[in-house]
Coordinates of C-alpha atoms in Angstrom, one line a residue:
M1 CA 15.6 -8.7 17.9
T2 CA 15.8 -12.2 16.5
H3 CA 12.1 -13.1 16.1
T4 CA 11.1 -13.6 12.5
M5 CA 7.6 -13.9 11.0
P6 CA 6.6 -17.1 9.3
L7 CA 6.7 -17.0 5.5
P8 CA 3.3 -16.8 3.9
E9 CA 1.8 -19.4 1.5
F10 CA 3.8 -19.5 -1.7
T11 CA 1.5 -18.8 -4.6
H12 CA 3.9 -16.8 -6.8
E13 CA 5.0 -17.2 -10.4
R14 CA 8.6 -16.3 -9.8
V15 CA 10.7 -15.0 -7.0
E16 CA 14.4 -13.9 -7.1
V17 CA 16.5 -13.3 -4.0
I18 CA 20.0 -12.0 -4.6
T19 CA 22.9 -10.3 -3.0
G20 CA 23.5 -7.1 -4.9
R21 CA 26.9 -7.3 -6.5
R22 CA 27.6 -3.6 -5.9
S23 CA 25.9 -3.0 -2.6
G24 CA 26.1 -6.4 -0.9
L25 CA 22.5 -6.0 0.2
L26 CA 19.7 -8.5 0.0
I27 CA 17.3 -7.8 -2.8
A28 CA 14.1 -9.8 -3.2
V29 CA 11.8 -9.4 -6.3
A30 CA 8.5 -11.3 -6.1
L31 CA 6.3 -11.7 -9.1
H32 CA 3.0 -12.9 -7.8
S33 CA 0.8 -12.8 -10.9
S34 CA 1.0 -11.6 -14.5
V35 CA -2.4 -13.0 -15.5
L36 CA -3.8 -9.5 -16.1
G37 CA -0.6 -8.0 -17.5
S38 CA 2.8 -6.9 -16.6
A39 CA 3.0 -6.8 -12.8
L40 CA 3.3 -3.4 -11.1
G41 CA 4.4 -2.8 -7.5
G42 CA 6.9 -0.6 -5.7
A43 CA 10.4 -1.1 -4.3
R44 CA 10.6 -1.0 -0.5
L45 CA 13.8 -0.1 1.4
W46 CA 13.5 -1.3 5.0
T47 CA 15.3 -2.7 8.0
Y48 CA 14.5 -6.3 9.0
P49 CA 15.7 -8.5 11.9
H50 CA 16.4 -11.4 9.5
W51 CA 16.7 -11.9 5.8
S52 CA 13.7 -14.1 5.7
D53 CA 11.5 -11.2 7.0
A54 CA 12.5 -9.2 3.9
L55 CA 11.6 -12.1 1.7
G56 CA 8.3 -12.6 3.5
D57 CA 7.5 -8.9 3.2
A58 CA 8.1 -9.2 -0.6
L59 CA 5.9 -12.3 -0.8
R60 CA 3.0 -10.7 1.2
L61 CA 3.2 -7.3 -0.5
S62 CA 3.3 -8.8 -4.0
A63 CA 0.2 -10.9 -3.4
A64 CA -1.6 -7.8 -2.1
M65 CA -0.6 -6.0 -5.3
T66 CA -2.4 -8.7 -7.3
L67 CA -5.5 -8.0 -5.4
K68 CA -5.0 -4.2 -5.5
N69 CA -4.5 -4.1 -9.3
A70 CA -7.3 -6.5 -10.0
T71 CA -9.9 -4.7 -7.9
A72 CA -8.8 -1.3 -9.3
G73 CA -9.7 -2.7 -12.8
L74 CA -6.1 -2.4 -14.1
D75 CA -4.6 -4.6 -16.8
A76 CA -1.7 -5.2 -14.5
G77 CA -0.5 -8.1 -12.3
G78 CA 1.0 -8.0 -8.8
G79 CA 4.7 -7.8 -7.9
K80 CA 6.9 -6.2 -5.3
S81 CA 10.6 -5.7 -4.5
V82 CA 12.4 -5.3 -1.3
I83 CA 15.9 -4.1 -0.4
G84 CA 16.6 -5.4 3.0
L85 CA 18.8 -3.8 5.6
D86 CA 20.3 -5.4 8.7
E87 CA 19.3 -3.6 11.9
G88 CA 21.6 -0.7 12.5
T89 CA 22.6 -0.3 8.9
V90 CA 22.8 3.3 7.6
L91 CA 23.4 3.8 3.9
D92 CA 25.6 6.5 2.6
A93 CA 24.8 8.1 -0.7
E94 CA 27.2 5.9 -2.7
R95 CA 25.9 2.6 -1.2
R96 CA 22.3 3.7 -1.6
R97 CA 22.9 4.4 -5.3
D98 CA 24.6 1.0 -5.6
A99 CA 21.6 -0.6 -4.1
F100 CA 19.2 0.8 -6.6
L101 CA 21.5 0.0 -9.5
D102 CA 21.4 -3.6 -8.2
L103 CA 17.6 -3.4 -8.0
G104 CA 17.5 -2.2 -11.6
D105 CA 19.5 -5.3 -12.7
A106 CA 17.1 -7.6 -10.8
V107 CA 14.0 -5.9 -12.3
E108 CA 15.6 -6.1 -15.8
S109 CA 16.0 -9.9 -15.4
F110 CA 12.2 -10.3 -15.4
G111 CA 12.1 -9.2 -19.0
G112 CA 9.2 -6.7 -18.6
L113 CA 6.9 -9.0 -16.5
Y114 CA 7.5 -6.8 -13.5
R115 CA 7.6 -3.0 -13.3
T116 CA 8.8 -1.2 -10.1
A117 CA 8.1 2.2 -8.6
E118 CA 8.8 4.0 -5.3
D119 CA 7.5 2.6 -2.1
V120 CA 8.2 3.0 1.7
G121 CA 11.8 4.0 2.1
S122 CA 12.4 4.8 -1.6
T123 CA 12.0 8.0 -3.6
M124 CA 11.5 9.2 -7.2
D125 CA 15.2 10.0 -7.3
D126 CA 15.9 6.3 -6.4
M127 CA 13.7 5.3 -9.3
A128 CA 15.8 7.5 -11.6
V129 CA 18.8 5.4 -10.6
V130 CA 16.9 2.2 -11.3
A131 CA 16.1 3.6 -14.7
E132 CA 19.8 3.6 -15.5
R133 CA 19.6 -0.2 -15.6
T134 CA 16.1 -1.0 -16.8
A135 CA 13.2 0.6 -18.6
H136 CA 10.7 -1.2 -16.5
V137 CA 10.2 1.4 -13.8
V138 CA 7.5 4.0 -13.4
G139 CA 7.0 7.1 -11.2
L140 CA 10.2 8.9 -12.4
P141 CA 10.6 12.6 -11.6
D142 CA 8.7 15.1 -13.8
A143 CA 12.1 16.5 -14.9
A144 CA 13.0 13.1 -16.2
G145 CA 9.8 12.8 -18.2
G146 CA 8.1 10.7 -15.6
S147 CA 4.7 10.9 -13.8
G148 CA 6.0 12.3 -10.5
E149 CA 5.1 11.6 -6.9
P150 CA 2.2 9.0 -6.5
A151 CA 1.5 9.9 -2.9
G152 CA -1.0 12.6 -3.9
P153 CA -3.2 10.2 -5.9
T154 CA -2.9 7.6 -3.1
S155 CA -4.1 10.2 -0.6
L156 CA -7.0 11.2 -2.8
G157 CA -8.2 7.6 -3.0
V158 CA -7.9 7.2 0.8
Y159 CA -9.9 10.4 1.3
E160 CA -12.7 9.2 -1.0
S161 CA -12.7 5.8 0.7
L162 CA -12.9 7.4 4.1
R163 CA -15.9 9.5 2.9
A164 CA -17.6 6.3 1.7
V165 CA -17.0 4.6 5.1
L166 CA -18.4 7.6 7.0
E167 CA -21.4 7.6 4.7
R168 CA -22.0 3.9 5.7
T169 CA -21.4 4.4 9.4
T170 CA -22.9 7.9 10.0
G171 CA -25.2 8.5 7.1
S172 CA -23.1 11.4 5.8
A173 CA -19.8 11.6 3.9
D174 CA -19.0 15.0 5.5
V175 CA -15.7 14.8 7.5
A176 CA -16.3 18.1 9.4
G177 CA -16.5 17.4 13.2
R178 CA -15.6 13.7 12.8
R179 CA -13.0 12.2 15.1
I180 CA -10.3 10.7 12.9
T181 CA -7.1 9.0 14.2
I182 CA -4.2 8.7 11.8
S183 CA -1.4 6.3 12.7
G184 CA 1.5 7.4 10.4
L185 CA 2.2 10.8 9.0
G186 CA 4.4 9.9 6.0
Q187 CA 3.9 11.0 2.4
V188 CA 0.3 9.7 2.3
G189 CA -0.8 10.0 5.9
G190 CA 0.5 13.6 6.1
R191 CA -1.3 14.7 3.0
L192 CA -4.5 13.1 4.2
A193 CA -4.1 14.9 7.6
V194 CA -3.7 18.3 5.9
R195 CA -6.9 17.8 3.8
L196 CA -9.0 16.5 6.7
A197 CA -7.8 19.3 9.0
D198 CA -8.8 21.9 6.3
E199 CA -12.3 20.3 6.2
G200 CA -12.8 20.5 9.9
A201 CA -12.1 17.0 11.1
V202 CA -11.0 16.5 14.7
L203 CA -7.6 14.8 14.3
T204 CA -5.6 12.6 16.6
V205 CA -2.2 11.6 15.0
T206 CA 1.0 9.8 15.7
D207 CA 4.2 8.7 14.0
V208 CA 7.3 6.7 14.9
N209 CA 9.3 9.8 13.8
P210 CA 8.9 12.4 16.5
A211 CA 9.8 15.2 14.0
R212 CA 6.3 14.7 12.6
R213 CA 4.9 16.2 15.7
Q214 CA 5.5 19.6 14.2
L215 CA 2.9 18.9 11.5
A216 CA 0.4 17.9 14.2
G217 CA 1.0 21.3 15.8
E218 CA 0.5 23.1 12.6
L219 CA -2.8 21.3 12.0
G220 CA -4.1 21.7 15.5
A221 CA -4.2 17.9 15.9
T222 CA -3.8 16.0 19.1
W223 CA -0.5 14.1 19.2
V224 CA -0.2 10.8 21.1
G225 CA 2.6 8.4 21.6
P226 CA 2.9 5.5 19.1
G227 CA 1.2 2.4 20.3
T228 CA -1.5 4.2 22.2
E229 CA -3.4 5.8 19.3
H230 CA -5.9 2.9 19.0
L231 CA -7.2 3.4 22.5
L232 CA -8.7 6.8 21.8
P233 CA -12.3 7.1 20.7
A234 CA -12.6 7.7 16.9
D235 CA -15.2 7.6 14.1
V236 CA -12.5 6.3 11.8
F237 CA -9.1 4.8 12.6
V238 CA -6.6 5.3 9.7
P239 CA -3.5 3.0 9.7
A240 CA -1.1 4.8 7.5
G241 CA 2.3 3.4 8.4
I242 CA 3.9 -0.1 8.2
G243 CA 1.7 -3.1 8.0
G244 CA 0.7 -5.6 10.7
L245 CA -0.5 -2.9 13.1
L246 CA -3.9 -4.6 13.7
T247 CA -3.0 -7.5 15.9
D248 CA -5.7 -9.4 17.8
E249 CA -4.7 -7.4 20.9
V250 CA -5.0 -4.1 19.1
I251 CA -8.3 -5.0 17.5
D252 CA -9.8 -6.1 20.9
A253 CA -8.8 -2.7 22.4
L254 CA -9.6 -0.6 19.3
D255 CA -12.1 2.2 20.1
T256 CA -13.5 3.1 16.7
A257 CA -16.5 2.6 14.4
A258 CA -14.4 1.9 11.3
V259 CA -10.9 1.2 9.9
C260 CA -9.9 2.8 6.6
G261 CA -6.3 3.6 5.7
P262 CA -3.5 3.3 3.2
A263 CA -1.1 1.0 5.1
N264 CA -0.4 -2.2 3.1
N265 CA -1.5 -5.4 5.0
P266 CA -2.6 -3.6 8.2
L267 CA -4.1 -6.8 9.5
A268 CA -1.5 -8.9 11.3
S269 CA -3.6 -12.0 10.3
H270 CA -6.3 -12.6 7.8
S271 CA -8.7 -13.5 10.6
G272 CA -8.5 -10.0 11.8
A273 CA -11.3 -9.1 9.3
E274 CA -13.7 -11.4 11.1
R275 CA -12.5 -10.2 14.5
L276 CA -13.2 -6.6 13.5
A277 CA -16.6 -7.6 12.2
A278 CA -17.4 -9.4 15.5
R279 CA -16.8 -6.2 17.3
G280 CA -19.0 -4.2 14.9
I281 CA -16.1 -2.3 13.4
L282 CA -16.4 -1.7 9.7
Y283 CA -13.2 -2.5 7.7
A284 CA -12.4 -1.0 4.3
P285 CA -9.8 -3.4 2.7
D286 CA -6.4 -1.7 2.3
F287 CA -5.8 -2.9 -1.2
V288 CA -8.9 -1.2 -2.4
V289 CA -8.4 2.0 -0.3
N290 CA -4.8 2.6 -1.3
A291 CA -5.0 1.9 -5.0
G292 CA -4.8 5.6 -6.1
G293 CA -1.1 5.6 -6.6
V294 CA -0.9 2.5 -8.6
I295 CA -3.9 3.6 -10.8
Y296 CA -2.1 6.9 -11.4
L297 CA 1.3 5.3 -12.2
D298 CA -0.2 2.6 -14.5
Q299 CA -2.4 4.9 -16.5
E300 CA 0.3 7.6 -16.8
A301 CA 2.8 5.1 -18.0
K302 CA 0.3 3.8 -20.6
Q303 CA -0.7 7.4 -21.5
V304 CA -4.4 6.6 -20.8
G305 CA -6.1 10.0 -20.7
T306 CA -5.0 13.3 -19.3
R307 CA -3.8 13.7 -15.7
T308 CA -7.2 15.2 -14.8
E309 CA -9.0 12.2 -16.3
I310 CA -6.7 9.8 -14.4
M311 CA -7.3 11.6 -11.1
D312 CA -11.0 11.4 -11.8
R313 CA -10.6 7.7 -12.0
V314 CA -8.7 7.6 -8.8
A315 CA -11.5 9.5 -7.1
Q316 CA -13.9 6.7 -8.1
I317 CA -12.2 4.4 -5.6
G318 CA -14.8 5.7 -3.2
D319 CA -17.5 4.2 -5.3
T320 CA -15.7 0.9 -5.4
V321 CA -15.6 0.9 -1.6
R322 CA -19.3 1.7 -1.5
R323 CA -20.1 -1.3 -3.8
I324 CA -17.9 -3.6 -1.7
L325 CA -19.4 -2.5 1.6
A326 CA -23.0 -2.9 0.2
D327 CA -22.2 -6.4 -1.2
A328 CA -20.7 -7.5 2.0
E329 CA -23.7 -6.4 4.0
E330 CA -26.2 -7.9 1.6
R331 CA -24.4 -11.3 1.6
G332 CA -23.4 -11.4 5.3
I333 CA -19.7 -11.6 4.7
T334 CA -16.8 -9.3 5.6
P335 CA -15.8 -6.5 3.3
L336 CA -12.4 -8.2 2.9
A337 CA -14.0 -11.4 1.6
A338 CA -16.2 -9.3 -0.8
A339 CA -13.1 -7.5 -2.1
E340 CA -11.1 -10.7 -2.5
E341 CA -14.0 -12.2 -4.5
L342 CA -14.1 -9.2 -6.8
A343 CA -10.4 -9.6 -7.5
A344 CA -10.8 -13.3 -8.0
E345 CA -13.5 -12.8 -10.6
R346 CA -11.2 -10.5 -12.6
L347 CA -8.3 -13.0 -12.3
R348 CA -10.5 -15.9 -13.4
A349 CA -11.7 -13.9 -16.4
G350 CA -8.1 -12.9 -17.3
A351 CA -6.9 -16.5 -17.0
A352 CA -9.7 -17.7 -19.2
E353 CA -8.9 -15.1 -21.8
E354 CA -5.2 -15.9 -21.7
F355 CA -6.0 -19.7 -22.2
S356 CA -8.3 -19.0 -25.1
L357 CA -5.6 -17.0 -26.9
S358 CA -2.9 -19.6 -26.4

């Protein structure tokens, strides 16, 4: 595959693209904004057809982190890092360790303006390797004095968002008997599926990893082949894998009342929000829905409250979704536009405060 996606608009404060001196792998670190504080965003390990796709992913994801952290009310900016693999590359344990040591050096070069964490393809143990080279990393294993796995908090935020969406579309937040399709059964999607099954939801699921079919069987969920899940009728469609799933073609064929899921940047293009609205499909913006993990990591690192108190704050994501959906309906705009305006207001206030102190 030689096709590469066009690079997004460049609105970033600083971007570093290096070849890791140990691993020989491409590493991109994108700092989009530090207006609200030290940027926070995970480190993705993924395969790309071209090095520019890895850079583009870092640029898009870091910009989304600015929106996410702002709408979540955090004093944190947006950033992201990507370790890019060529197609067919398989890392052995030694080269994987080298890659995350290289990442640690790259993060350290930002002098604290960017903090990293685990993301798609990386783990808590990888973050422990990063911590050998920099202190600017969160989400370390509990045994290392860290905050542990953030997928649980992320899943909780998605669950509460989904309830808010159901409340808007059906009049009840109860998931029992609701048809919910989950595309992606990774750390977050899998946890969400377990909870929804326990509460009586009627699940249809899929994943690019066929081994995840076992979980579907355990939950009594219907398994479908990847790429067909959007064709089945659902009350809520949950994109929980890699971004870009909702192309114009998929949106036009989507058989659901609402979209609400943890995948970053699920819309293949920004105009997808208007396309969904034109079809009468309610869209809960991803950067609001999936903010549970970053809230948890940021507040744990800053020791703001107990874990119970932090999880209570994560659960309030549902209320944020309710406010955004209500605002969008009242003003006749898409929920995405309403969420982006909420983030912009915080960023303007942060910039004004920064200017007054300078």
